[in-house]
Amino acid sequence: MVEVVLGTALAAIGAGLAVGMAGLGSGIGQGIAAAGSVGAVAEDEDMFARGIIFTALPETQAIYGFLIAILLLVFSGIMGAAKNLPVTAGLVAIGAGSAVGFAGLGSGMGQGITASSAVGAVVEDEDMFARGIIFTALSETQAIYGFLIAILLMVFGGIMGG
Amino acid sequence: MVEDINTIVTSMGFPSMEAFIALLIVALAVIALIAVISTIRPVLEMYPYTYPNARVRARKGRLLNDKQYTEILESQNLEEVKNYLRGIPEYAKYIDEYPLEKALDTQLAETYNLIATIAPDNSKEVFHFLLKKWDIRNIKSIIIAKEAGLNIDETMNLVVPYGELSDRLNTLIDADSIEEIINGLEGTEYAPILEDALPIYKESGVLLPIEAALDKYLLQNLLRTAATPEDDNTAYLHEYVGNMVDISNIKIILRAKVDGLKFEDIEPYMISDGYQLREWKLKDLMESEDVSGVINGLEGTDYAPLLSDSLNTYSETGSIAAFEKDLDNHINEIAKRISLKNQFGLGPMIGFLNKKEKEIKNLKTIVRGKREQDLSASFIKEMLV
């Protein structure tokens, strides 16, 4: 068993925050979008494919969180080669995890609400599909900001790279 | 760098780096908890509405548009109207099963039934109560049919196969008198209402007291069911139902003034505890000298500005139809406003039900218009809402 030093333990908290918070937002958002899509499919079977697309959109936040969590686990020494991460780098890891986690929480829920509304608009008027996708994709930006900052923190905070 | 951090941590009074980190993690956990709770709560309030609203919006998308209305209006006869409606999935299944107007009413009843089934728990009770509308409509139709001496088949064409009484409809239709109908309703909430109204009916010979007593029961209890809003959604529902009640009261008062009736004559039919119009206000309105006095008496409520413009039309024609149209438009506007303001809650359901009611009303107007051979498409179009 790997002996975990404080810095590495802090990175583990960061990984948990990354995947936990992003997954929470993504899960709630996807649940809302899926509930709307099920309602749309119940009325119009042709909505199945479009419902799946809108429901899949809030998945990305969980993917960002998952990626950051994996990177943290690998570069902190929990997975792969044993490595003693300094405490300061461990604090940076919490920052990185929080960045992608909280951004994913807000973005996922927001995207789920928009996706559900877009499904309603598309089932009412088919021509709304493209515009619905654009509106739904807008909420993605916050998650991308969080993901980018998490990567930058890991690169320049001494976790990844040098 | 580590030394710098250690110095800062020590200068802040922490005995060790570990103690500082522990505090940091606790603070982070608290912030996370606050963020999660504050963001999730409003989202969870929307959650129960996403499924029903998607279904409702799908049906809203299938409501008749202007082009379709024009095409139906251009039908040469009722058979062409039927053929057109056979092409619309919502109506197709009922068109060949029932006479045209019953088919339209049955589709509307099915819509109410769907909304009551899919509505979230906090508003289910109101929508379920609203289903009694079909029981009341059926009881009224059967009583009217008995009075008019219609046979069983003709009476059957007037009732809608929805509502809690659907399994008793055959017994009620077979009844020979109103007393037998009341016996057939034994054990339901309608029997005592009809028993109370029966002596007045027997004395006056008109069915109005029985019809008005049933309508009053529906609206009064609907308002009571919606009267304790739990959140924004149920508050909107209360507003909608409350306005329906007030408008019903105003219409009764206006008709009473035209017919020269006294407050005592119409009091049994009024819902005493309205939404904006409380009992004292209703009495005040009834004590007005004439229709203009009633409109002036509404000053300070939402209804005065709606009705004041139609005073001239009333003076010219002596008909209160313009007021009734204004009031119906007001309900439509409220439904539209709620559906726009409360898009993630009950709004779409209220908006859709209102639009569906309008669609059925318009289709029935077209059907009646087509039945009268002389009415032109443009004339019927003017009567649509």
XYZ file of C-alpha atoms in Angstrom:
547
model
C 0.000 0.000 0.000
C 1.261 3.460 -0.874
C 2.112 5.584 2.153
C 0.234 8.820 1.570
C 1.896 12.049 2.632
C -0.112 15.203 3.498
C 0.423 16.828 0.102
C -0.826 13.751 -1.708
C -3.821 13.481 0.647
C -4.729 17.091 -0.180
C -4.511 16.235 -3.888
C -6.912 13.356 -3.221
C -9.390 15.844 -1.714
C -8.925 17.965 -4.836
C -9.669 14.938 -7.037
C -12.765 14.144 -4.987
C -14.010 17.727 -5.288
C -13.379 17.714 -9.030
C -15.350 14.622 -9.839
C -17.884 14.954 -6.999
C -19.050 18.518 -7.578
C -18.883 18.311 -11.368
C -20.722 14.992 -11.254
C -23.389 16.451 -8.944
C -24.079 19.357 -11.301
C -23.933 17.156 -14.341
C -26.203 14.538 -12.780
C -28.857 17.040 -11.729
C -28.662 18.789 -15.097
C -28.887 15.545 -16.987
C -31.794 14.413 -14.831
C -33.719 17.577 -15.634
C -32.945 17.276 -19.344
C -33.843 13.571 -19.343
C -37.180 14.190 -17.577
C -38.066 16.769 -20.232
C -36.944 14.436 -23.017
C -39.005 11.526 -21.674
C -42.041 13.821 -21.661
C -41.324 14.856 -25.238
C -40.836 11.246 -26.416
C -44.090 10.225 -24.687
C -45.888 12.645 -27.002
C -43.739 12.276 -30.111
C -41.611 9.169 -30.706
C -39.542 11.014 -33.307
C -38.100 13.099 -30.460
C -36.018 10.178 -29.163
C -32.772 11.006 -30.998
C -33.032 14.732 -30.323
C -33.937 14.055 -26.699
C -30.810 11.918 -26.325
C -28.663 14.725 -27.789
C -30.042 17.318 -25.365
C -29.769 14.892 -22.453
C -26.145 14.066 -23.321
C -25.031 17.712 -23.343
C -24.783 18.130 -19.539
C -22.525 15.032 -19.458
C -19.448 17.070 -20.413
C -19.082 18.695 -16.986
C -18.700 15.277 -15.374
C -16.121 14.349 -18.038
C -14.049 17.479 -17.255
C -14.215 16.692 -13.534
C -13.329 13.058 -14.162
C -10.331 14.021 -16.329
C -8.958 16.447 -13.750
C -9.482 13.859 -10.994
C -7.573 11.207 -12.967
C -4.737 13.642 -13.689
C -4.566 14.562 -10.007
C -4.495 10.911 -8.943
C -1.733 10.119 -11.442
C 0.468 13.149 -10.804
C 0.036 13.135 -7.032
C 1.355 9.589 -6.793
C -1.854 7.849 -5.737
C -1.988 6.042 -9.078
C 1.103 4.878 -10.881
C 4.594 5.681 -9.634
C 4.776 6.572 -5.933
C 5.455 10.251 -5.431
C 5.475 12.483 -2.375
C 3.596 15.623 -3.310
C 4.590 18.723 -1.306
C 1.904 20.344 0.873
C 1.865 23.480 -1.277
C 1.199 21.394 -4.396
C -1.534 19.598 -2.467
C -3.202 22.957 -1.776
C -2.916 23.792 -5.475
C -4.623 20.456 -6.237
C -7.562 21.437 -3.998
C -7.770 24.709 -5.958
C -7.733 22.809 -9.269
C -10.383 20.353 -8.075
C -12.566 23.175 -6.744
C -12.245 25.114 -10.002
C -13.510 22.325 -12.226
C -15.895 20.975 -9.586
C -17.820 24.158 -8.753
C -17.755 25.399 -12.335
C -19.149 22.033 -13.395
C -21.834 22.179 -10.686
C -23.248 25.488 -11.891
C -22.695 24.798 -15.557
C -24.249 21.316 -15.417
C -27.392 22.451 -13.650
C -27.767 25.477 -15.910
C -27.254 23.393 -19.007
C -29.797 20.835 -17.814
C -32.458 23.508 -17.327
C -31.755 25.011 -20.755
C -31.679 21.569 -22.378
C -35.039 20.674 -20.850
C -36.517 23.940 -22.040
C -34.985 23.428 -25.495
C -36.514 19.929 -25.706
C -39.900 21.514 -24.947
C -39.313 24.148 -27.629
C -38.248 21.541 -30.231
C -41.207 19.261 -29.567
C -43.438 22.318 -29.978
C -41.628 23.565 -33.088
C -39.074 21.383 -34.907
C -37.290 24.413 -36.349
C -36.053 25.281 -32.846
C -33.519 22.420 -32.797
C -30.404 24.329 -33.946
C -31.216 27.367 -31.832
C -31.947 25.117 -28.855
C -28.525 23.493 -29.199
C -26.821 26.921 -29.353
C -28.593 28.183 -26.227
C -27.862 24.952 -24.380
C -24.200 24.995 -25.390
C -23.752 28.508 -23.942
C -23.755 27.154 -20.383
C -20.775 24.984 -21.314
C -18.406 27.968 -21.187
C -18.318 28.140 -17.372
C -17.265 24.502 -17.186
C -14.560 25.151 -19.809
C -13.222 28.069 -17.747
C -13.061 25.852 -14.681
C -11.391 23.048 -16.647
C -8.791 25.399 -18.168
C -7.940 26.986 -14.842
C -7.618 23.546 -13.258
C -5.154 22.490 -15.982
C -3.203 25.756 -15.637
C -3.065 25.349 -11.856
C -1.733 21.833 -12.205
C 0.860 22.828 -14.819
C 2.118 25.961 -13.102
C 1.470 24.811 -9.531
C 4.035 22.072 -9.685
C 1.760 19.066 -10.090
C 2.106 18.387 -13.802
C 5.242 18.961 -15.835
C 8.253 20.366 -13.984
C 8.111 29.242 -0.538
C 7.148 26.594 2.016
C 8.954 28.621 4.673
C 7.061 31.755 3.648
C 3.742 29.954 3.973
C 4.809 28.506 7.327
C 5.705 32.001 8.537
C 2.307 33.374 7.457
C 0.478 30.445 9.067
C 2.435 30.855 12.330
C 1.900 34.639 12.358
C -1.864 34.004 12.066
C -1.694 32.111 15.339
C -1.957 28.542 14.095
C 0.207 26.062 16.048
C 1.105 24.081 12.918
C 0.625 23.845 9.180
C -1.642 20.795 9.712
C -4.010 22.805 11.916
C -4.230 25.520 9.256
C -4.940 22.974 6.534
C -7.586 21.293 8.666
C -9.329 24.656 9.120
C -8.981 25.350 5.407
C -10.649 22.057 4.531
C -13.500 22.689 6.995
C -14.012 26.190 5.500
C -13.996 24.722 2.007
C -16.524 22.081 3.037
C -18.834 24.747 4.511
C -18.565 26.899 1.364
C -19.247 23.834 -0.784
C -22.291 22.943 1.300
C -23.711 26.477 1.098
C -23.084 26.586 -2.669
C -24.719 23.206 -3.191
C -27.796 23.919 -1.039
C -28.396 27.410 -2.423
C -28.089 26.322 -6.047
C -29.882 22.993 -5.804
C -33.034 24.198 -4.029
C -34.456 26.306 -6.885
C -33.409 23.652 -9.384
C -35.195 20.915 -7.452
C -38.367 23.036 -7.420
C -38.302 23.013 -11.240
C -37.574 19.312 -11.456
C -41.141 17.921 -11.053
C -42.395 20.173 -13.847
C -39.927 19.230 -16.576
C -41.708 16.024 -17.642
C -45.286 17.378 -17.671
C -44.198 20.620 -19.308
C -42.468 18.798 -22.164
C -45.650 16.784 -22.769
C -47.797 19.878 -22.586
C -45.536 21.807 -24.950
C -45.673 18.940 -27.444
C -49.464 19.192 -27.421
C -49.293 22.984 -27.560
C -47.262 22.639 -30.751
C -50.124 20.605 -32.250
C -52.815 23.194 -31.486
C -54.492 24.549 -34.599
C -52.721 27.494 -36.218
C -54.252 30.312 -38.302
C -53.680 28.444 -41.579
C -55.501 25.379 -40.265
C -58.396 27.500 -38.978
C -58.692 29.087 -42.425
C -58.730 25.651 -44.069
C -61.445 24.393 -41.699
C -63.460 27.581 -42.209
C -63.328 27.032 -45.955
C -64.965 23.591 -45.589
C -68.199 23.434 -47.547
C -70.097 21.376 -44.984
C -69.837 19.466 -41.712
C -68.581 16.317 -43.438
C -65.567 18.265 -44.748
C -64.912 19.592 -41.237
C -65.005 15.997 -39.977
C -62.631 14.877 -42.714
C -60.204 17.643 -41.795
C -60.293 16.735 -38.109
C -59.705 13.058 -38.975
C -56.259 14.189 -40.117
C -55.398 15.581 -36.657
C -54.292 12.756 -34.307
C -55.891 14.325 -31.192
C -59.350 14.381 -32.762
C -59.105 11.430 -35.173
C -59.898 8.747 -32.596
C -63.120 10.426 -31.458
C -64.504 11.760 -34.756
C -65.930 8.435 -35.954
C -66.905 7.276 -32.479
C -69.079 10.213 -31.406
C -71.128 13.043 -32.904
C -68.859 15.984 -33.752
C -69.520 18.216 -30.732
C -69.297 15.310 -28.308
C -66.017 14.279 -29.976
C -64.611 17.785 -29.365
C -65.751 17.825 -25.730
C -64.368 14.334 -25.174
C -60.984 15.441 -26.506
C -61.030 18.406 -24.133
C -61.978 16.127 -21.222
C -59.119 13.795 -22.171
C -56.765 16.786 -22.078
C -57.938 17.739 -18.573
C -57.525 14.120 -17.535
C -53.972 14.037 -18.887
C -53.005 17.226 -17.053
C -54.469 15.881 -13.779
C -52.489 12.669 -14.257
C -49.103 14.213 -15.048
C -49.300 17.317 -12.814
C -46.753 17.378 -9.958
C -47.980 16.418 -6.474
C -48.252 19.980 -5.133
C -50.802 20.973 -7.771
C -52.401 17.582 -8.479
C -55.282 18.200 -6.084
C -56.435 21.321 -7.943
C -56.260 19.654 -11.361
C -58.040 16.570 -10.002
C -60.764 18.769 -8.594
C -61.019 20.457 -11.975
C -61.982 17.060 -13.424
C -65.271 17.353 -11.519
C -66.127 19.906 -14.184
C -66.976 16.930 -16.429
C -69.130 15.245 -13.786
C -71.029 18.487 -13.301
C -71.356 19.021 -17.021
C -72.699 15.491 -17.458
C -75.223 15.844 -14.610
C -76.442 19.152 -16.094
C -76.679 17.625 -19.582
C -78.687 14.647 -18.305
C -81.083 16.862 -16.322
C -81.559 19.220 -19.292
C -82.138 16.193 -21.561
C -84.797 14.844 -19.158
C -86.538 18.225 -19.151
C -86.395 18.417 -22.941
C -87.769 14.871 -23.224
C -84.760 13.505 -25.136
C -84.452 9.746 -25.503
C -81.563 7.664 -24.180
C -79.526 7.801 -27.392
C -79.944 11.569 -27.706
C -78.994 12.017 -24.055
C -75.975 9.759 -24.506
C -74.749 12.100 -27.247
C -74.636 14.946 -24.724
C -72.505 13.279 -22.049
C -68.740 12.969 -22.065
C -67.225 9.626 -21.007
C -64.860 11.202 -18.460
C -65.043 12.079 -14.775
C -65.588 10.130 -11.579
C -69.196 9.363 -12.478
C -68.439 7.702 -15.810
C -69.474 4.266 -14.449
C -72.807 5.659 -13.229
C -73.730 7.506 -16.409
C -75.936 4.724 -17.786
C -77.968 4.577 -14.547
C -78.374 8.357 -14.544
C -79.419 8.429 -18.193
C -81.994 5.667 -17.553
C -83.598 7.701 -14.725
C -87.106 8.980 -15.395
C -87.034 12.065 -13.204
C -84.682 14.464 -11.430
C -85.511 12.691 -8.141
C -84.293 9.414 -9.671
C -81.136 11.144 -10.881
C -80.541 12.343 -7.307
C -81.068 8.769 -6.055
C -78.557 7.580 -8.634
C -76.046 10.094 -7.277
C -76.488 8.886 -3.681
C -73.131 8.733 -1.912
C -71.562 11.459 -4.074
C -71.098 15.123 -3.167
C -73.638 16.069 -5.845
C -76.698 14.448 -4.229
C -77.029 16.982 -1.328
C -76.422 19.920 -3.702
C -79.240 18.770 -5.971
C -81.539 17.978 -3.016
C -81.089 21.565 -1.756
C -81.772 23.066 -5.185
C -84.721 20.783 -5.980
C -87.445 22.702 -4.036
C -86.490 25.995 -5.776
C -86.578 24.221 -9.138
C -89.993 22.711 -8.380
C -91.317 26.097 -7.286
C -89.919 28.083 -10.220
C -89.952 25.412 -12.931
C -86.621 26.641 -14.299
C -83.382 24.652 -14.201
C -81.161 27.655 -13.426
C -81.036 27.041 -9.633
C -79.825 23.467 -10.145
C -77.219 24.462 -12.742
C -76.033 27.449 -10.713
C -75.758 25.371 -7.508
C -73.520 22.826 -9.288
C -71.371 25.561 -10.882
C -71.023 27.278 -7.523
C -69.948 24.038 -5.859
C -67.217 23.540 -8.478
C -65.773 27.062 -8.402
C -66.079 27.542 -4.632
C -64.257 24.313 -3.860
C -61.745 24.829 -6.632
C -60.824 28.172 -5.070
C -60.651 26.553 -1.626
C -58.371 23.808 -2.933
C -56.037 26.380 -4.485
C -56.304 28.826 -1.574
C -53.186 27.810 0.354
C -50.317 28.356 -2.046
C -47.198 26.440 -1.003
C -44.882 28.156 -3.475
C -44.830 30.420 -6.543
C -46.377 27.729 -8.714
C -49.424 27.142 -6.547
C -49.715 30.920 -6.011
C -50.096 31.345 -9.785
C -52.716 28.608 -9.796
C -54.575 30.417 -7.017
C -54.444 33.646 -9.020
C -55.835 31.896 -12.097
C -58.651 30.111 -10.268
C -59.368 33.251 -8.202
C -59.830 35.345 -11.319
C -62.162 32.682 -12.749
C -64.295 32.946 -9.597
C -64.365 36.769 -9.634
C -65.274 36.806 -13.311
C -68.083 34.319 -12.713
C -69.422 36.599 -9.941
C -69.169 39.749 -12.104
C -71.011 38.022 -14.958
C -73.820 36.940 -12.594
C -74.132 40.490 -11.204
C -74.174 42.060 -14.690
C -76.868 39.630 -15.871
C -78.861 40.235 -12.686
C -78.721 44.017 -13.252
C -79.915 43.605 -16.850
C -82.761 41.342 -15.653
C -83.587 43.666 -12.731
C -82.957 41.023 -10.041
C -82.225 41.815 -6.372
C -79.191 40.719 -4.333
C -81.326 38.141 -2.465
C -82.335 36.563 -5.785
C -78.823 35.895 -6.963
C -76.976 35.509 -3.650
C -77.343 31.701 -3.602
C -75.515 31.471 -6.926
C -72.598 33.715 -6.042
C -69.319 32.571 -4.557
C -69.223 34.775 -1.496
C -65.477 34.640 -0.838
C -63.927 35.622 -4.129
C -60.338 36.553 -4.970
C -60.288 40.342 -5.337
C -64.023 40.728 -4.792
C -64.964 39.801 -1.220
C -68.514 39.369 0.068
C -68.977 43.035 1.085
C -67.769 44.202 -2.314
C -70.138 41.855 -4.124
C -73.030 43.210 -2.037
C -71.915 46.778 -2.850
C -71.862 45.945 -6.549
C -75.338 44.434 -6.393
C -76.639 47.547 -4.706
C -75.512 49.668 -7.677
C -78.395 51.194 -9.589
C -77.512 49.812 -13.005
C -74.796 48.167 -15.107
C -72.768 51.415 -15.287
C -72.873 51.585 -11.486
C -71.491 48.038 -11.269
C -68.601 48.950 -13.585
C -67.876 52.127 -11.595
C -68.073 50.112 -8.365
C -65.234 47.915 -9.589
C -62.874 50.934 -9.389
C -59.703 49.921 -7.562
C -59.780 46.339 -8.834
C -58.106 44.873 -11.935
C -61.501 44.529 -13.587
C -62.489 48.227 -13.849
C -60.003 49.228 -16.600
C -60.988 46.152 -18.624
C -64.668 46.922 -18.619
C -64.824 50.727 -18.758
C -64.064 50.797 -22.517
C -67.100 48.618 -23.241
C -69.508 50.955 -21.424
C -70.177 52.841 -24.692
C -70.940 49.605 -26.545
C -73.320 48.633 -23.750
C -75.060 52.052 -23.914
C -75.543 51.607 -27.671
C -76.621 47.958 -27.741
C -77.993 47.285 -24.230
C -76.140 43.961 -24.359
C -73.569 42.859 -21.800
C -71.873 40.612 -24.390
C -69.009 43.098 -24.762
C -68.317 42.937 -20.988
C -68.415 39.139 -21.064
C -65.947 39.127 -23.949
C -63.628 41.518 -22.057
C -63.742 39.284 -18.988
C -63.029 36.141 -21.019
C -60.119 37.942 -22.686
C -58.837 38.897 -19.226
C -58.688 35.216 -18.189
C -56.886 34.419 -21.441
C -54.392 37.209 -20.773
C -53.768 35.959 -17.231
C -53.140 32.431 -18.541
C -50.751 33.834 -21.158
C -48.912 35.967 -18.585
C -48.551 33.056 -16.154
C -47.320 30.749 -18.922
C -44.609 33.286 -19.837
C -43.621 34.254 -16.286
C -43.577 30.754 -14.873
C -42.034 28.763 -17.718
C -40.343 26.229 -15.459
C -43.388 25.654 -13.281
C -47.129 25.465 -13.780
C -47.161 28.182 -16.454
C -47.095 25.942 -19.541
C -49.879 23.737 -18.134
C -52.168 26.680 -17.330
C -51.382 28.332 -20.676
C -52.029 25.131 -22.612
C -55.341 24.336 -20.886
C -56.534 27.854 -21.637
C -55.491 27.603 -25.299
C -57.081 24.160 -25.623
C -60.359 25.510 -24.203
C -60.192 28.289 -26.796
C -59.516 25.815 -29.606
C -62.502 23.633 -28.667
C -64.694 26.718 -28.320
C -63.622 27.877 -31.787
C -64.166 24.463 -33.360
C -67.643 24.268 -31.830
C -68.372 27.756 -33.176
C -67.281 26.588 -36.645
C -69.369 23.395 -36.361
C -72.472 25.375 -35.360
C -71.742 27.931 -38.074
C -71.441 25.245 -40.735
C -74.687 23.700 -39.540
C -76.400 27.006 -40.321
C -76.178 26.965 -44.111
C -76.274 30.731 -44.602
C -73.258 31.688 -42.509
C -70.184 32.670 -44.511
C -66.637 31.678 -43.552
C -65.752 35.328 -42.868
C -68.774 35.737 -40.584
C -67.877 32.599 -38.603
C -64.259 33.777 -38.432
C -65.358 36.984 -36.726
C -66.981 34.920 -33.973
C -63.795 33.018 -33.162
C -61.813 33.949 -30.053
